[in-house]
mmCIF file of C-alpha atoms in Angstrom:
data_model
loop_
_atom_site.group_PDB
_atom_site.id
_atom_site.type_symbol
_atom_site.label_atom_id
_atom_site.label_comp_id
_atom_site.label_asym_id
_atom_site.label_seq_id
_atom_site.Cartn_x
_atom_site.Cartn_y
_atom_site.Cartn_z
ATOM 1 C CA UNK F 1 0.000 0.000 0.000
ATOM 2 C CA UNK F 2 1.506 3.323 -1.052
ATOM 3 C CA UNK F 3 2.024 6.346 1.128
ATOM 4 C CA UNK F 4 -1.008 8.694 0.999
ATOM 5 C CA UNK F 5 1.360 11.593 0.270
ATOM 6 C CA UNK F 6 2.493 10.034 -3.007
ATOM 7 C CA UNK F 7 0.963 11.339 -6.236
ATOM 8 C CA UNK F 8 -0.202 14.666 -4.776
ATOM 9 C CA UNK F 9 -0.391 17.706 -7.054
ATOM 10 C CA UNK F 10 1.663 19.944 -4.767
ATOM 11 C CA UNK F 11 1.335 22.949 -7.073
ATOM 12 C CA UNK F 12 -2.447 22.861 -6.689
ATOM 13 C CA UNK F 13 -2.262 22.175 -2.957
ATOM 14 C CA UNK F 14 0.229 24.980 -2.411
ATOM 15 C CA UNK F 15 -1.816 27.579 -4.310
ATOM 16 C CA UNK F 16 -5.053 26.765 -2.488
ATOM 17 C CA UNK F 17 -3.383 26.553 0.906
ATOM 18 C CA UNK F 18 -1.506 29.818 0.388
ATOM 19 C CA UNK F 19 -4.715 31.535 -0.768
ATOM 20 C CA UNK F 20 -6.431 30.176 2.349
ATOM 21 C CA UNK F 21 -3.634 31.366 4.648
ATOM 22 C CA UNK F 22 -3.671 34.817 2.996
ATOM 23 C CA UNK F 23 -7.427 35.051 3.497
ATOM 24 C CA UNK F 24 -7.150 33.991 7.152
ATOM 25 C CA UNK F 25 -4.352 36.451 7.840
ATOM 26 C CA UNK F 26 -6.283 39.313 6.253
ATOM 27 C CA UNK F 27 -4.580 42.611 7.021
ATOM 28 C CA UNK F 28 -2.205 40.835 9.395
ATOM 29 C CA UNK F 29 0.006 39.310 6.708
ATOM 30 C CA UNK F 30 1.542 39.497 3.262
ATOM 31 C CA UNK F 31 1.598 36.894 0.496
ATOM 32 C CA UNK F 32 5.039 35.887 1.737
ATOM 33 C CA UNK F 33 3.650 35.355 5.240
ATOM 34 C CA UNK F 34 0.845 33.273 3.786
ATOM 35 C CA UNK F 35 3.210 31.169 1.708
ATOM 36 C CA UNK F 36 5.461 30.642 4.741
ATOM 37 C CA UNK F 37 2.469 29.329 6.707
ATOM 38 C CA UNK F 38 1.416 27.048 3.852
ATOM 39 C CA UNK F 39 4.962 25.709 3.465
ATOM 40 C CA UNK F 40 5.233 25.063 7.204
ATOM 41 C CA UNK F 41 1.978 23.099 7.142
ATOM 42 C CA UNK F 42 3.135 21.041 4.137
ATOM 43 C CA UNK F 43 6.519 20.386 5.765
ATOM 44 C CA UNK F 44 4.837 19.252 8.988
ATOM 45 C CA UNK F 45 2.692 16.720 7.172
ATOM 46 C CA UNK F 46 5.896 14.959 6.072
ATOM 47 C CA UNK F 47 7.640 15.273 9.420
ATOM 48 C CA UNK F 48 7.703 12.382 11.921
ATOM 49 C CA UNK F 49 7.789 15.027 14.686
ATOM 50 C CA UNK F 50 4.128 15.886 14.090
ATOM 51 C CA UNK F 51 0.954 13.845 14.088
ATOM 52 C CA UNK F 52 0.653 12.162 10.687
ATOM 53 C CA UNK F 53 -2.216 12.867 8.306
ATOM 54 C CA UNK F 54 -4.670 10.013 8.715
ATOM 55 C CA UNK F 55 -6.922 9.713 5.646
ATOM 56 C CA UNK F 56 -9.223 7.437 7.654
ATOM 57 C CA UNK F 57 -9.986 10.355 9.991
ATOM 58 C CA UNK F 58 -9.791 13.207 7.472
ATOM 59 C CA UNK F 59 -9.927 11.965 3.872
ATOM 60 C CA UNK F 60 -9.220 15.417 2.439
ATOM 61 C CA UNK F 61 -5.540 16.427 2.603
ATOM 62 C CA UNK F 62 -6.355 20.094 1.956
ATOM 63 C CA UNK F 63 -8.777 20.226 4.890
ATOM 64 C CA UNK F 64 -6.131 18.621 7.096
ATOM 65 C CA UNK F 65 -3.526 21.166 5.951
ATOM 66 C CA UNK F 66 -6.087 23.957 6.476
ATOM 67 C CA UNK F 67 -6.510 22.909 10.091
ATOM 68 C CA UNK F 68 -2.705 22.936 10.524
ATOM 69 C CA UNK F 69 -2.595 26.503 9.149
ATOM 70 C CA UNK F 70 -5.436 27.502 11.494
ATOM 71 C CA UNK F 71 -3.426 26.093 14.382
ATOM 72 C CA UNK F 72 -0.305 28.007 13.341
ATOM 73 C CA UNK F 73 -2.281 31.264 13.104
ATOM 74 C CA UNK F 74 -3.866 30.630 16.523
ATOM 75 C CA UNK F 75 -0.420 30.092 18.025
ATOM 76 C CA UNK F 76 0.832 33.336 16.445
ATOM 77 C CA UNK F 77 -2.197 35.171 17.867
ATOM 78 C CA UNK F 78 -1.781 33.711 21.327
ATOM 79 C CA UNK F 79 1.913 34.635 21.364
ATOM 80 C CA UNK F 80 1.101 38.172 20.253
ATOM 81 C CA UNK F 81 -1.562 38.512 22.956
ATOM 82 C CA UNK F 82 0.844 37.265 25.613
ATOM 83 C CA UNK F 83 3.514 39.686 24.440
ATOM 84 C CA UNK F 84 1.040 42.547 24.500
ATOM 85 C CA UNK F 85 0.029 41.607 28.029
ATOM 86 C CA UNK F 86 -3.626 40.716 28.157
ATOM 87 C CA UNK F 87 -6.741 42.118 26.628
ATOM 88 C CA UNK F 88 -5.892 43.853 23.405
ATOM 89 C CA UNK F 89 -9.262 45.514 23.163
ATOM 90 C CA UNK F 90 -8.217 48.183 25.603
ATOM 91 C CA UNK F 91 -10.447 50.149 27.918
ATOM 92 C CA UNK F 92 -13.897 51.292 26.881
ATOM 93 C CA UNK F 93 -13.775 54.444 24.809
ATOM 94 C CA UNK F 94 -10.106 54.086 23.900
ATOM 95 C CA UNK F 95 -8.361 52.682 20.879
ATOM 96 C CA UNK F 96 -5.993 49.850 21.641
ATOM 97 C CA UNK F 97 -2.305 49.989 20.839
ATOM 98 C CA UNK F 98 -1.865 50.496 17.131
ATOM 99 C CA UNK F 99 0.025 47.270 16.600
ATOM 100 C CA UNK F 100 -2.225 45.139 18.771
ATOM 101 C CA UNK F 101 -4.642 44.094 16.086
ATOM 102 C CA UNK F 102 -2.053 43.223 13.494
ATOM 103 C CA UNK F 103 -0.929 39.971 15.053
ATOM 104 C CA UNK F 104 -3.291 39.491 17.964
ATOM 105 C CA UNK F 105 -5.442 37.388 15.711
ATOM 106 C CA UNK F 106 -8.750 38.720 16.825
ATOM 107 C CA UNK F 107 -10.385 38.170 13.501
ATOM 108 C CA UNK F 108 -13.029 40.710 14.223
ATOM 109 C CA UNK F 109 -10.580 43.360 15.263
ATOM 110 C CA UNK F 110 -10.476 46.695 13.557
ATOM 111 C CA UNK F 111 -8.651 49.771 14.835
ATOM 112 C CA UNK F 112 -10.726 51.669 17.314
ATOM 113 C CA UNK F 113 -13.919 50.768 19.146
ATOM 114 C CA UNK F 114 -15.046 48.081 16.753
ATOM 115 C CA UNK F 115 -16.410 44.911 18.179
ATOM 116 C CA UNK F 116 -17.497 41.645 16.658
ATOM 117 C CA UNK F 117 -21.045 42.345 17.758
ATOM 118 C CA UNK F 118 -21.192 45.387 15.519
ATOM 119 C CA UNK F 119 -19.744 43.507 12.558
ATOM 120 C CA UNK F 120 -22.219 40.650 12.942
ATOM 121 C CA UNK F 121 -25.158 43.031 13.317
ATOM 122 C CA UNK F 122 -24.148 44.917 10.186
ATOM 123 C CA UNK F 123 -23.715 41.733 8.146
ATOM 124 C CA UNK F 124 -27.136 40.499 9.270
ATOM 125 C CA UNK F 125 -28.621 43.786 8.014
ATOM 126 C CA UNK F 126 -26.640 43.825 4.744
ATOM 127 C CA UNK F 127 -27.673 40.300 3.704
ATOM 128 C CA UNK F 128 -31.360 40.737 4.507
ATOM 129 C CA UNK F 129 -32.088 41.419 0.840
ATOM 130 C CA UNK F 130 -30.394 38.181 -0.248
ATOM 131 C CA UNK F 131 -32.648 35.423 1.079
ATOM 132 C CA UNK F 132 -30.296 32.514 0.538
ATOM 133 C CA UNK F 133 -27.162 34.300 1.777
ATOM 134 C CA UNK F 134 -29.144 35.434 4.825
ATOM 135 C CA UNK F 135 -30.237 31.864 5.563
ATOM 136 C CA UNK F 136 -26.651 30.650 5.176
ATOM 137 C CA UNK F 137 -25.468 33.422 7.531
ATOM 138 C CA UNK F 138 -27.926 32.390 10.242
ATOM 139 C CA UNK F 139 -27.053 28.722 9.816
ATOM 140 C CA UNK F 140 -23.409 29.665 10.327
ATOM 141 C CA UNK F 141 -24.271 31.625 13.470
ATOM 142 C CA UNK F 142 -26.343 28.675 14.716
ATOM 143 C CA UNK F 143 -23.362 26.351 14.294
ATOM 144 C CA UNK F 144 -24.103 24.669 10.939
ATOM 145 C CA UNK F 145 -20.965 25.657 8.980
ATOM 146 C CA UNK F 146 -20.582 22.898 6.366
ATOM 147 C CA UNK F 147 -21.896 23.778 2.871
ATOM 148 C CA UNK F 148 -23.197 20.258 2.309
ATOM 149 C CA UNK F 149 -25.146 20.405 5.588
ATOM 150 C CA UNK F 150 -26.463 23.851 4.705
ATOM 151 C CA UNK F 151 -27.561 22.532 1.290
ATOM 152 C CA UNK F 152 -29.373 19.636 2.969
ATOM 153 C CA UNK F 153 -31.059 21.883 5.552
ATOM 154 C CA UNK F 154 -32.190 24.388 2.943
ATOM 155 C CA UNK F 155 -33.029 21.856 0.241
ATOM 156 C CA UNK F 156 -30.824 23.630 -2.295
ATOM 157 C CA UNK F 157 -28.127 22.406 -4.703
ATOM 158 C CA UNK F 158 -24.615 22.696 -3.305
ATOM 159 C CA UNK F 159 -23.585 25.096 -6.089
ATOM 160 C CA UNK F 160 -26.310 27.563 -4.961
ATOM 161 C CA UNK F 161 -24.931 27.371 -1.432
ATOM 162 C CA UNK F 162 -21.347 27.952 -2.637
ATOM 163 C CA UNK F 163 -22.498 31.054 -4.558
ATOM 164 C CA UNK F 164 -24.474 32.339 -1.570
ATOM 165 C CA UNK F 165 -21.405 31.893 0.627
ATOM 166 C CA UNK F 166 -19.326 33.953 -1.803
ATOM 167 C CA UNK F 167 -21.911 36.744 -1.631
ATOM 168 C CA UNK F 168 -21.841 36.480 2.168
ATOM 169 C CA UNK F 169 -18.056 36.701 2.187
ATOM 170 C CA UNK F 170 -18.198 39.776 -0.060
ATOM 171 C CA UNK F 171 -20.633 41.418 2.407
ATOM 172 C CA UNK F 172 -18.340 40.559 5.308
ATOM 173 C CA UNK F 173 -15.354 42.158 3.557
ATOM 174 C CA UNK F 174 -17.421 45.245 2.692
ATOM 175 C CA UNK F 175 -18.698 45.654 6.265
ATOM 176 C CA UNK F 176 -15.226 45.364 7.760
ATOM 177 C CA UNK F 177 -13.807 47.862 5.282
ATOM 178 C CA UNK F 178 -16.634 50.315 5.971
ATOM 179 C CA UNK F 179 -16.175 50.028 9.738
ATOM 180 C CA UNK F 180 -12.423 50.491 9.403
ATOM 181 C CA UNK F 181 -12.992 53.652 7.406
ATOM 182 C CA UNK F 182 -15.516 54.961 9.929
ATOM 183 C CA UNK F 183 -13.097 54.280 12.764
ATOM 184 C CA UNK F 184 -10.245 56.045 10.972
ATOM 185 C CA UNK F 185 -12.475 59.019 10.131
ATOM 186 C CA UNK F 186 -13.606 59.209 13.763
ATOM 187 C CA UNK F 187 -9.995 59.184 14.952
ATOM 188 C CA UNK F 188 -8.940 61.875 12.534
ATOM 189 C CA UNK F 189 -12.083 63.961 13.115
ATOM 190 C CA UNK E 1 -20.399 48.860 25.616
ATOM 191 C CA UNK E 2 -21.283 45.196 25.129
ATOM 192 C CA UNK E 3 -20.735 42.999 28.170
ATOM 193 C CA UNK E 4 -17.360 41.292 28.037
ATOM 194 C CA UNK E 5 -18.890 37.799 27.914
ATOM 195 C CA UNK E 6 -21.293 38.731 25.152
ATOM 196 C CA UNK E 7 -18.481 40.293 23.147
ATOM 197 C CA UNK E 8 -16.285 37.221 23.514
ATOM 198 C CA UNK E 9 -19.057 34.967 22.274
ATOM 199 C CA UNK E 10 -19.654 37.275 19.303
ATOM 200 C CA UNK E 11 -15.920 37.307 18.624
ATOM 201 C CA UNK E 12 -15.932 33.523 18.595
ATOM 202 C CA UNK E 13 -18.969 33.505 16.289
ATOM 203 C CA UNK E 14 -17.335 35.944 13.876
ATOM 204 C CA UNK E 15 -14.046 34.026 13.927
ATOM 205 C CA UNK E 16 -15.939 30.812 13.194
ATOM 206 C CA UNK E 17 -17.818 32.464 10.308
ATOM 207 C CA UNK E 18 -14.592 33.765 8.750
ATOM 208 C CA UNK E 19 -12.867 30.408 9.162
ATOM 209 C CA UNK E 20 -15.812 28.577 7.633
ATOM 210 C CA UNK E 21 -16.009 30.864 4.591
ATOM 211 C CA UNK E 22 -12.234 30.664 4.112
ATOM 212 C CA UNK E 23 -12.381 26.843 4.100
ATOM 213 C CA UNK E 24 -14.307 27.057 0.806
ATOM 214 C CA UNK E 25 -10.968 27.882 -0.841
ATOM 215 C CA UNK E 26 -9.797 24.364 0.007
ATOM 216 C CA UNK E 27 -12.788 22.656 -1.606
ATOM 217 C CA UNK E 28 -14.455 22.422 -4.990
ATOM 218 C CA UNK E 29 -16.474 25.507 -4.069
ATOM 219 C CA UNK E 30 -13.755 27.210 -6.135
ATOM 220 C CA UNK E 31 -12.307 25.843 -9.365
ATOM 221 C CA UNK E 32 -8.535 25.883 -9.871
ATOM 222 C CA UNK E 33 -8.907 28.766 -12.338
ATOM 223 C CA UNK E 34 -10.928 30.752 -9.820
ATOM 224 C CA UNK E 35 -8.221 30.232 -7.215
ATOM 225 C CA UNK E 36 -5.619 31.571 -9.658
ATOM 226 C CA UNK E 37 -7.833 34.573 -10.452
ATOM 227 C CA UNK E 38 -8.426 35.245 -6.757
ATOM 228 C CA UNK E 39 -4.699 35.147 -5.995
ATOM 229 C CA UNK E 40 -3.951 37.526 -8.882
ATOM 230 C CA UNK E 41 -6.781 39.878 -7.896
ATOM 231 C CA UNK E 42 -5.288 40.143 -4.397
ATOM 232 C CA UNK E 43 -1.792 40.867 -5.677
ATOM 233 C CA UNK E 44 -0.252 37.404 -5.570
ATOM 234 C CA UNK E 45 1.472 35.343 -8.281
ATOM 235 C CA UNK E 46 -0.265 31.970 -8.606
ATOM 236 C CA UNK E 47 2.266 30.523 -11.081
ATOM 237 C CA UNK E 48 5.207 31.330 -8.812
ATOM 238 C CA UNK E 49 3.405 30.058 -5.698
ATOM 239 C CA UNK E 50 2.464 26.852 -7.503
ATOM 240 C CA UNK E 51 5.989 26.276 -8.822
ATOM 241 C CA UNK E 52 7.571 26.766 -5.387
ATOM 242 C CA UNK E 53 4.950 24.522 -3.788
ATOM 243 C CA UNK E 54 5.567 21.783 -6.353
ATOM 244 C CA UNK E 55 9.315 21.971 -5.720
ATOM 245 C CA UNK E 56 8.818 21.811 -1.941
ATOM 246 C CA UNK E 57 6.452 18.836 -2.162
ATOM 247 C CA UNK E 58 8.768 16.936 -4.517
ATOM 248 C CA UNK E 59 11.764 17.618 -2.273
ATOM 249 C CA UNK E 60 9.952 16.468 0.876
ATOM 250 C CA UNK E 61 8.616 13.349 -0.846
ATOM 251 C CA UNK E 62 12.110 12.455 -2.057
ATOM 252 C CA UNK E 63 13.598 12.984 1.401
ATOM 253 C CA UNK E 64 10.942 10.726 2.888
ATOM 254 C CA UNK E 65 11.677 7.944 0.373
ATOM 255 C CA UNK E 66 15.417 8.117 1.145
ATOM 256 C CA UNK E 67 15.028 8.392 4.930
ATOM 257 C CA UNK E 68 15.164 4.598 5.374
ATOM 258 C CA UNK E 69 18.680 4.577 3.917
ATOM 259 C CA UNK E 70 19.987 6.882 6.643
ATOM 260 C CA UNK E 71 18.383 4.714 9.326
ATOM 261 C CA UNK E 72 19.894 1.547 7.808
ATOM 262 C CA UNK E 73 23.371 3.125 7.588
ATOM 263 C CA UNK E 74 23.148 4.222 11.202
ATOM 264 C CA UNK E 75 22.142 0.725 12.314
ATOM 265 C CA UNK E 76 24.997 -0.863 10.366
ATOM 266 C CA UNK E 77 27.449 1.530 11.997
ATOM 267 C CA UNK E 78 26.101 0.622 15.438
ATOM 268 C CA UNK E 79 26.599 -3.072 14.568
ATOM 269 C CA UNK E 80 30.170 -2.543 13.371
ATOM 270 C CA UNK E 81 31.068 -0.431 16.417
ATOM 271 C CA UNK E 82 29.497 -2.951 18.810
ATOM 272 C CA UNK E 83 31.461 -5.863 17.434
ATOM 273 C CA UNK E 84 34.730 -3.906 17.197
ATOM 274 C CA UNK E 85 34.565 -2.820 20.855
ATOM 275 C CA UNK E 86 37.380 -4.389 22.958
ATOM 276 C CA UNK E 87 36.043 -7.288 24.957
ATOM 277 C CA UNK E 88 32.931 -7.651 22.816
ATOM 278 C CA UNK E 89 34.070 -11.165 21.837
ATOM 279 C CA UNK E 90 35.667 -12.937 24.839
ATOM 280 C CA UNK E 91 38.385 -15.539 24.176
ATOM 281 C CA UNK E 92 37.008 -18.901 23.083
ATOM 282 C CA UNK E 93 36.966 -21.347 26.049
ATOM 283 C CA UNK E 94 38.726 -24.187 24.207
ATOM 284 C CA UNK E 95 38.411 -26.506 27.236
ATOM 285 C CA UNK E 96 34.767 -27.690 27.400
ATOM 286 C CA UNK E 97 33.229 -24.835 25.368
ATOM 287 C CA UNK E 98 29.725 -26.293 25.023
ATOM 288 C CA UNK E 99 28.269 -25.147 28.381
ATOM 289 C CA UNK E 100 29.646 -21.626 27.764
ATOM 290 C CA UNK E 101 28.174 -21.610 24.246
ATOM 291 C CA UNK E 102 24.793 -22.731 25.543
ATOM 292 C CA UNK E 103 24.929 -20.045 28.259
ATOM 293 C CA UNK E 104 25.551 -17.179 25.831
ATOM 294 C CA UNK E 105 22.932 -18.619 23.443
ATOM 295 C CA UNK E 106 20.407 -18.464 26.283
ATOM 296 C CA UNK E 107 21.376 -14.836 26.986
ATOM 297 C CA UNK E 108 20.784 -13.913 23.361
ATOM 298 C CA UNK E 109 17.565 -15.932 23.164
ATOM 299 C CA UNK E 110 18.809 -18.332 20.517
ATOM 300 C CA UNK E 111 18.242 -22.073 20.617
ATOM 301 C CA UNK E 112 21.400 -24.029 19.911
ATOM 302 C CA UNK E 113 20.963 -27.748 20.039
ATOM 303 C CA UNK E 114 24.298 -29.274 20.941
ATOM 304 C CA UNK E 115 23.038 -31.497 23.737
ATOM 305 C CA UNK E 116 22.642 -34.549 21.510
ATOM 306 C CA UNK E 117 26.084 -34.246 20.022
ATOM 307 C CA UNK E 118 28.897 -36.311 21.328
ATOM 308 C CA UNK E 119 31.996 -34.410 22.183
ATOM 309 C CA UNK E 120 34.241 -34.344 19.192
ATOM 310 C CA UNK E 121 31.416 -34.545 16.583
ATOM 311 C CA UNK E 122 31.469 -30.789 16.070
ATOM 312 C CA UNK E 123 34.901 -29.476 15.231
ATOM 313 C CA UNK E 124 36.561 -26.866 17.459
ATOM 314 C CA UNK E 125 36.623 -24.519 14.460
ATOM 315 C CA UNK E 126 32.864 -24.770 14.078
ATOM 316 C CA UNK E 127 32.316 -24.285 17.806
ATOM 317 C CA UNK E 128 34.568 -21.234 17.826
ATOM 318 C CA UNK E 129 32.658 -19.808 14.862
ATOM 319 C CA UNK E 130 29.416 -20.357 16.741
ATOM 320 C CA UNK E 131 30.914 -18.744 19.875
ATOM 321 C CA UNK E 132 31.893 -15.675 17.858
ATOM 322 C CA UNK E 133 28.506 -15.371 16.128
ATOM 323 C CA UNK E 134 26.622 -15.591 19.409
ATOM 324 C CA UNK E 135 28.798 -12.932 21.024
ATOM 325 C CA UNK E 136 28.386 -10.656 17.981
ATOM 326 C CA UNK E 137 24.625 -11.022 18.309
ATOM 327 C CA UNK E 138 24.815 -10.272 22.045
ATOM 328 C CA UNK E 139 26.989 -7.170 21.508
ATOM 329 C CA UNK E 140 24.650 -5.878 18.781
ATOM 330 C CA UNK E 141 21.529 -6.462 20.864
ATOM 331 C CA UNK E 142 23.036 -4.570 23.820
ATOM 332 C CA UNK E 143 24.222 -1.717 21.593
ATOM 333 C CA UNK E 144 20.793 -1.295 19.951
ATOM 334 C CA UNK E 145 19.053 -1.352 23.346
ATOM 335 C CA UNK E 146 21.446 1.318 24.616
ATOM 336 C CA UNK E 147 20.806 3.446 21.478
ATOM 337 C CA UNK E 148 17.018 3.153 21.869
ATOM 338 C CA UNK E 149 17.247 4.040 25.559
ATOM 339 C CA UNK E 150 19.150 7.260 24.692
ATOM 340 C CA UNK E 151 16.484 8.416 22.159
#
């Protein structure tokens, strides 16, 4: 029986994993940072020093590598929070240290008094006009994150769900950008 | 200001949403062409990323296939060093060697059936060869145990 890592298209894996890492880093990282994370995850899957990829547990290598990248980003965030000494949100009414958000890994973090609650509320409002994207959003919030499960719950083809998720992601990016701009304008004003 | 607990749960919910949407990049929610387009649109170079990734994967796969050779070389070196160590092979007890041979065979866990042989049926040269082989096996076994204990 061959090794499951034989015959892998590493070009394809690397591009997807790097794109994933870049997305997850957001404003916290460059393409080089993303590629470094992807390469570290790929290297670890070959290394006897780390838990081996078990196709019986997770048949999809890319999902396994994605979870390794998520772990690496979490570790970076935890280290940054420890170095910054505690809650990076700062006191009420104040902006946190300028560098706090860059590596602290609080995905919702935006300079200034921006909280996840506000982001979620805005997204919920923005997607109201898109019935399917709105349903997908609420399923996500309720803890049903898998597209195939969302498709089953909503009785829709998986491709419709994928497209709705892209529209949802676009709304999320737009909301975060808008809130960042508002926060910057408020600081400068 | 939102209560700290409420904010932490919303932070977790938002982080989970972002992670879930990002995971689509790893699935057939996006075609390979769409991934390339997305990378380009965000300022990356998909061809260069793919080429470097292919080179890394090939290099790691090759290293894995050759790793057994390094382990085998190391084991052979341990064997050679064990046998070459002074005192590894004690002098052959030419006077009544059979009990000594049976004793070292028992230590190594090897069955050597000499009990039915009459003295003189097996030549001294053969017995000395057997003595040497058994002591080589004993020295190797002890050396490998010591190596494993260090790791």
